[in-house]
mmCIF file of C-alpha atoms and ligand atoms in Angstrom:
data_model
loop_
_atom_site.group_PDB
_atom_site.id
_atom_site.type_symbol
_atom_site.label_atom_id
_atom_site.label_comp_id
_atom_site.label_asym_id
_atom_site.label_seq_id
_atom_site.Cartn_x
_atom_site.Cartn_y
_atom_site.Cartn_z
ATOM 1 C CA UNK A 1 199.650 190.787 232.254
ATOM 2 C CA UNK A 2 196.716 189.213 234.048
ATOM 3 C CA UNK A 3 198.644 185.986 234.748
ATOM 4 C CA UNK A 4 201.431 187.992 236.422
ATOM 5 C CA UNK A 5 198.900 189.425 238.834
ATOM 6 C CA UNK A 6 197.630 185.926 239.604
ATOM 7 C CA UNK A 7 201.094 184.593 240.413
ATOM 8 C CA UNK A 8 201.812 187.588 242.617
ATOM 9 C CA UNK A 9 198.542 186.916 244.400
ATOM 10 C CA UNK A 10 199.496 183.288 244.975
ATOM 11 C CA UNK A 11 202.860 184.051 246.550
ATOM 12 C CA UNK A 12 201.588 184.741 250.094
ATOM 13 C CA UNK A 13 199.598 181.487 249.927
ATOM 14 C CA UNK A 14 202.669 179.502 248.879
ATOM 15 C CA UNK A 15 204.730 181.107 251.647
ATOM 16 C CA UNK A 16 202.025 180.292 254.182
ATOM 17 C CA UNK A 17 202.068 176.628 253.141
ATOM 18 C CA UNK A 18 205.860 176.531 253.469
ATOM 19 C CA UNK A 19 205.645 178.097 256.929
ATOM 20 C CA UNK A 20 203.188 175.520 258.268
ATOM 21 C CA UNK A 21 205.361 172.463 257.714
ATOM 22 C CA UNK A 22 206.731 172.020 261.251
ATOM 23 C CA UNK A 23 204.899 168.668 261.618
ATOM 24 C CA UNK A 24 207.159 167.302 258.869
ATOM 25 C CA UNK A 25 210.240 168.385 260.862
ATOM 26 C CA UNK A 26 209.202 166.634 264.078
ATOM 27 C CA UNK A 27 211.619 164.573 266.125
ATOM 28 C CA UNK A 28 210.238 161.936 268.543
ATOM 29 C CA UNK A 29 209.092 163.239 271.958
ATOM 30 C CA UNK A 30 210.690 160.196 273.618
ATOM 31 C CA UNK A 31 214.250 159.090 272.866
ATOM 32 C CA UNK A 32 214.498 155.539 271.500
ATOM 33 C CA UNK A 33 210.843 155.422 270.477
ATOM 34 C CA UNK A 34 210.017 152.540 268.094
ATOM 35 C CA UNK A 35 207.172 152.132 265.614
ATOM 36 C CA UNK A 36 205.858 149.282 267.812
ATOM 37 C CA UNK A 37 205.354 151.835 270.610
ATOM 38 C CA UNK A 38 202.933 153.843 268.473
ATOM 39 C CA UNK A 39 199.237 153.181 268.116
ATOM 40 C CA UNK A 40 196.808 155.567 266.431
ATOM 41 C CA UNK A 41 194.340 156.397 269.216
ATOM 42 C CA UNK A 42 193.276 159.720 267.662
ATOM 43 C CA UNK A 43 189.753 158.537 266.743
ATOM 44 C CA UNK A 44 189.084 156.770 270.056
ATOM 45 C CA UNK A 45 186.648 158.085 272.633
ATOM 46 C CA UNK A 46 188.215 158.497 276.084
ATOM 47 C CA UNK A 47 186.090 159.446 279.101
ATOM 48 C CA UNK A 48 183.242 160.418 276.775
ATOM 49 C CA UNK A 49 185.344 162.793 274.654
ATOM 50 C CA UNK A 50 187.076 162.369 271.290
ATOM 51 C CA UNK A 51 190.670 161.556 272.218
ATOM 52 C CA UNK A 52 192.272 163.548 269.359
ATOM 53 C CA UNK A 53 195.742 162.645 270.618
ATOM 54 C CA UNK A 54 198.251 159.815 270.770
ATOM 55 C CA UNK A 55 199.112 158.094 274.066
ATOM 56 C CA UNK A 56 202.657 156.806 274.393
ATOM 57 C CA UNK A 57 203.166 154.442 277.338
ATOM 58 C CA UNK A 58 206.510 154.983 279.093
ATOM 59 C CA UNK A 59 207.984 154.521 282.555
ATOM 60 C CA UNK A 60 207.287 157.339 284.985
ATOM 61 C CA UNK A 61 210.101 159.894 284.873
ATOM 62 C CA UNK A 62 211.122 159.218 281.254
ATOM 63 C CA UNK A 63 212.292 162.531 279.751
ATOM 64 C CA UNK A 64 209.843 164.193 277.329
ATOM 65 C CA UNK A 65 211.476 166.227 274.574
ATOM 66 C CA UNK A 66 210.355 169.135 272.425
ATOM 67 C CA UNK A 67 209.464 167.790 268.963
ATOM 68 C CA UNK A 68 210.142 170.980 266.991
ATOM 69 C CA UNK A 69 211.867 174.296 267.568
ATOM 70 C CA UNK A 70 209.615 176.969 268.964
ATOM 71 C CA UNK A 71 208.420 178.569 272.169
ATOM 72 C CA UNK A 72 206.931 177.305 275.416
ATOM 73 C CA UNK A 73 203.655 179.180 275.259
ATOM 74 C CA UNK A 74 201.833 177.929 278.362
ATOM 75 C CA UNK A 75 202.434 175.696 281.387
ATOM 76 C CA UNK A 76 199.008 174.718 282.593
ATOM 77 C CA UNK A 77 197.661 172.463 285.352
ATOM 78 C CA UNK A 78 194.390 171.037 284.050
ATOM 79 C CA UNK A 79 191.992 168.600 285.682
ATOM 80 C CA UNK A 80 192.052 166.068 282.789
ATOM 81 C CA UNK A 81 195.591 166.773 281.506
ATOM 82 C CA UNK A 82 197.422 167.261 284.804
ATOM 83 C CA UNK A 83 200.736 169.057 284.241
ATOM 84 C CA UNK A 84 200.635 170.166 280.603
ATOM 85 C CA UNK A 85 202.837 172.062 278.171
ATOM 86 C CA UNK A 86 201.582 174.035 275.168
ATOM 87 C CA UNK A 87 204.455 174.636 272.769
ATOM 88 C CA UNK A 88 204.084 176.796 269.656
ATOM 89 C CA UNK A 89 206.263 176.120 266.619
ATOM 90 C CA UNK A 90 208.541 178.877 265.338
ATOM 91 C CA UNK A 91 205.908 180.120 262.869
ATOM 92 C CA UNK A 92 203.091 180.092 265.435
ATOM 93 C CA UNK A 93 201.157 177.849 263.046
ATOM 94 C CA UNK A 94 200.883 174.723 265.198
ATOM 95 C CA UNK A 95 200.656 174.061 268.922
ATOM 96 C CA UNK A 96 202.232 170.887 270.343
ATOM 97 C CA UNK A 97 200.621 169.654 273.549
ATOM 98 C CA UNK A 98 202.208 167.347 276.125
ATOM 99 C CA UNK A 99 200.031 166.118 279.033
ATOM 100 C CA UNK A 100 199.937 163.938 282.197
ATOM 101 C CA UNK A 101 203.513 165.028 282.936
ATOM 102 C CA UNK A 102 205.026 164.013 286.272
ATOM 103 C CA UNK A 103 206.690 167.427 286.253
ATOM 104 C CA UNK A 104 208.453 170.040 284.151
ATOM 105 C CA UNK A 105 212.134 170.262 283.338
ATOM 106 C CA UNK A 106 213.926 172.493 285.817
ATOM 107 C CA UNK A 107 213.977 176.160 284.694
ATOM 108 C CA UNK A 108 211.269 175.579 282.081
ATOM 109 C CA UNK A 109 209.211 178.750 281.801
ATOM 110 C CA UNK A 110 206.653 180.359 279.534
ATOM 111 C CA UNK A 111 208.157 182.304 276.638
ATOM 112 C CA UNK A 112 211.283 180.133 276.597
ATOM 113 C CA UNK A 113 212.756 179.082 273.241
ATOM 114 C CA UNK A 114 213.257 175.336 272.803
ATOM 115 C CA UNK A 115 214.892 173.200 270.146
ATOM 116 C CA UNK A 116 213.971 169.665 269.056
ATOM 117 C CA UNK A 117 215.290 167.144 271.585
ATOM 118 C CA UNK A 118 215.367 169.573 274.519
ATOM 119 C CA UNK A 119 214.007 167.932 277.682
ATOM 120 C CA UNK A 120 210.882 169.862 278.709
ATOM 121 C CA UNK A 121 209.240 167.474 281.172
ATOM 122 C CA UNK A 122 208.868 163.921 282.445
ATOM 123 C CA UNK A 123 206.307 161.182 281.785
ATOM 124 C CA UNK A 124 203.737 160.753 284.538
ATOM 125 C CA UNK A 125 200.064 160.123 285.256
ATOM 126 C CA UNK A 126 198.850 163.496 286.540
ATOM 127 C CA UNK A 127 195.300 164.559 285.702
ATOM 128 C CA UNK A 128 192.859 161.803 284.804
ATOM 129 C CA UNK A 129 195.453 159.200 283.744
ATOM 130 C CA UNK A 130 195.465 155.827 285.521
ATOM 131 C CA UNK A 131 198.331 155.978 288.032
ATOM 132 C CA UNK A 132 199.320 152.418 287.021
ATOM 133 C CA UNK A 133 199.831 153.348 283.360
ATOM 134 C CA UNK A 134 201.956 156.484 283.122
ATOM 135 C CA UNK A 135 202.048 157.802 279.564
ATOM 136 C CA UNK A 136 202.595 160.850 277.427
ATOM 137 C CA UNK A 137 199.382 162.246 275.934
ATOM 138 C CA UNK A 138 200.580 164.056 272.815
ATOM 139 C CA UNK A 139 198.441 166.267 270.591
ATOM 140 C CA UNK A 140 198.878 168.781 267.770
ATOM 141 C CA UNK A 141 196.577 171.743 267.190
ATOM 142 C CA UNK A 142 196.465 173.944 264.131
ATOM 143 C CA UNK A 143 196.292 177.485 265.486
ATOM 144 C CA UNK A 144 193.926 180.089 264.090
ATOM 145 C CA UNK A 145 195.100 183.576 263.069
ATOM 146 C CA UNK A 146 194.591 184.767 266.663
ATOM 147 C CA UNK A 147 197.118 182.166 267.888
ATOM 148 C CA UNK A 148 195.432 181.342 271.188
ATOM 149 C CA UNK A 149 196.988 178.404 273.048
ATOM 150 C CA UNK A 150 193.614 177.077 274.205
ATOM 151 C CA UNK A 151 191.973 177.266 270.775
ATOM 152 C CA UNK A 152 192.960 175.136 267.800
ATOM 153 C CA UNK A 153 191.905 172.399 265.418
ATOM 154 C CA UNK A 154 193.184 168.950 266.449
ATOM 155 C CA UNK A 155 195.407 167.246 263.867
ATOM 156 C CA UNK A 156 196.183 163.510 264.077
ATOM 157 C CA UNK A 157 199.835 163.371 265.244
ATOM 158 C CA UNK A 158 200.221 159.712 264.233
ATOM 159 C CA UNK A 159 201.609 160.146 260.669
ATOM 160 C CA UNK A 160 204.050 162.810 261.879
ATOM 161 C CA UNK A 161 205.246 160.600 264.742
ATOM 162 C CA UNK A 162 205.758 157.647 262.402
ATOM 163 C CA UNK A 163 207.821 159.825 260.058
ATOM 164 C CA UNK A 164 209.825 161.178 263.002
ATOM 165 C CA UNK A 165 210.606 157.680 264.341
ATOM 166 C CA UNK A 166 211.528 156.358 260.878
ATOM 167 C CA UNK A 167 213.942 159.251 260.409
ATOM 168 C CA UNK A 168 215.891 158.276 263.550
ATOM 169 C CA UNK A 169 216.616 154.761 262.210
HETATM 170 ZN ZN1 ZN B 1 195.469 160.466 275.964
#
């Protein structure tokens, strides 16, 4: 009898694990991305701060695409990030962050549902990026139970991006 109780107690935990797997479902944020375009810059220090993101160098104006299905949670103009997008996954477990954007896709608004591959913005160098090296600054945050867009634990996006690029081959 006791073991039945234990299994029942585990069920919510197992469901929670299953619901937090959106990183494994990622598609590349840039169409035609190759493994050679990816470098793990998560541990680097940029401008005196831990980078905790991956930079992907692309020509200005290159479309940036949603990597998972979910919701546009916040469009935010920040001093370091420039034009940024905070996208929550469908479960509200992870936040996907796109920064230095030249601009947003037309009609993009907060609360909007997006699917993987949807164009949400364009590569640029807004914020503190060097204007000669436009790039996408891409980060993933694990959200806490309060699901605040500005508060999360940074997760290295590199393994997820590699898996996403490999899957397109
Ligand atoms: Zn960066």
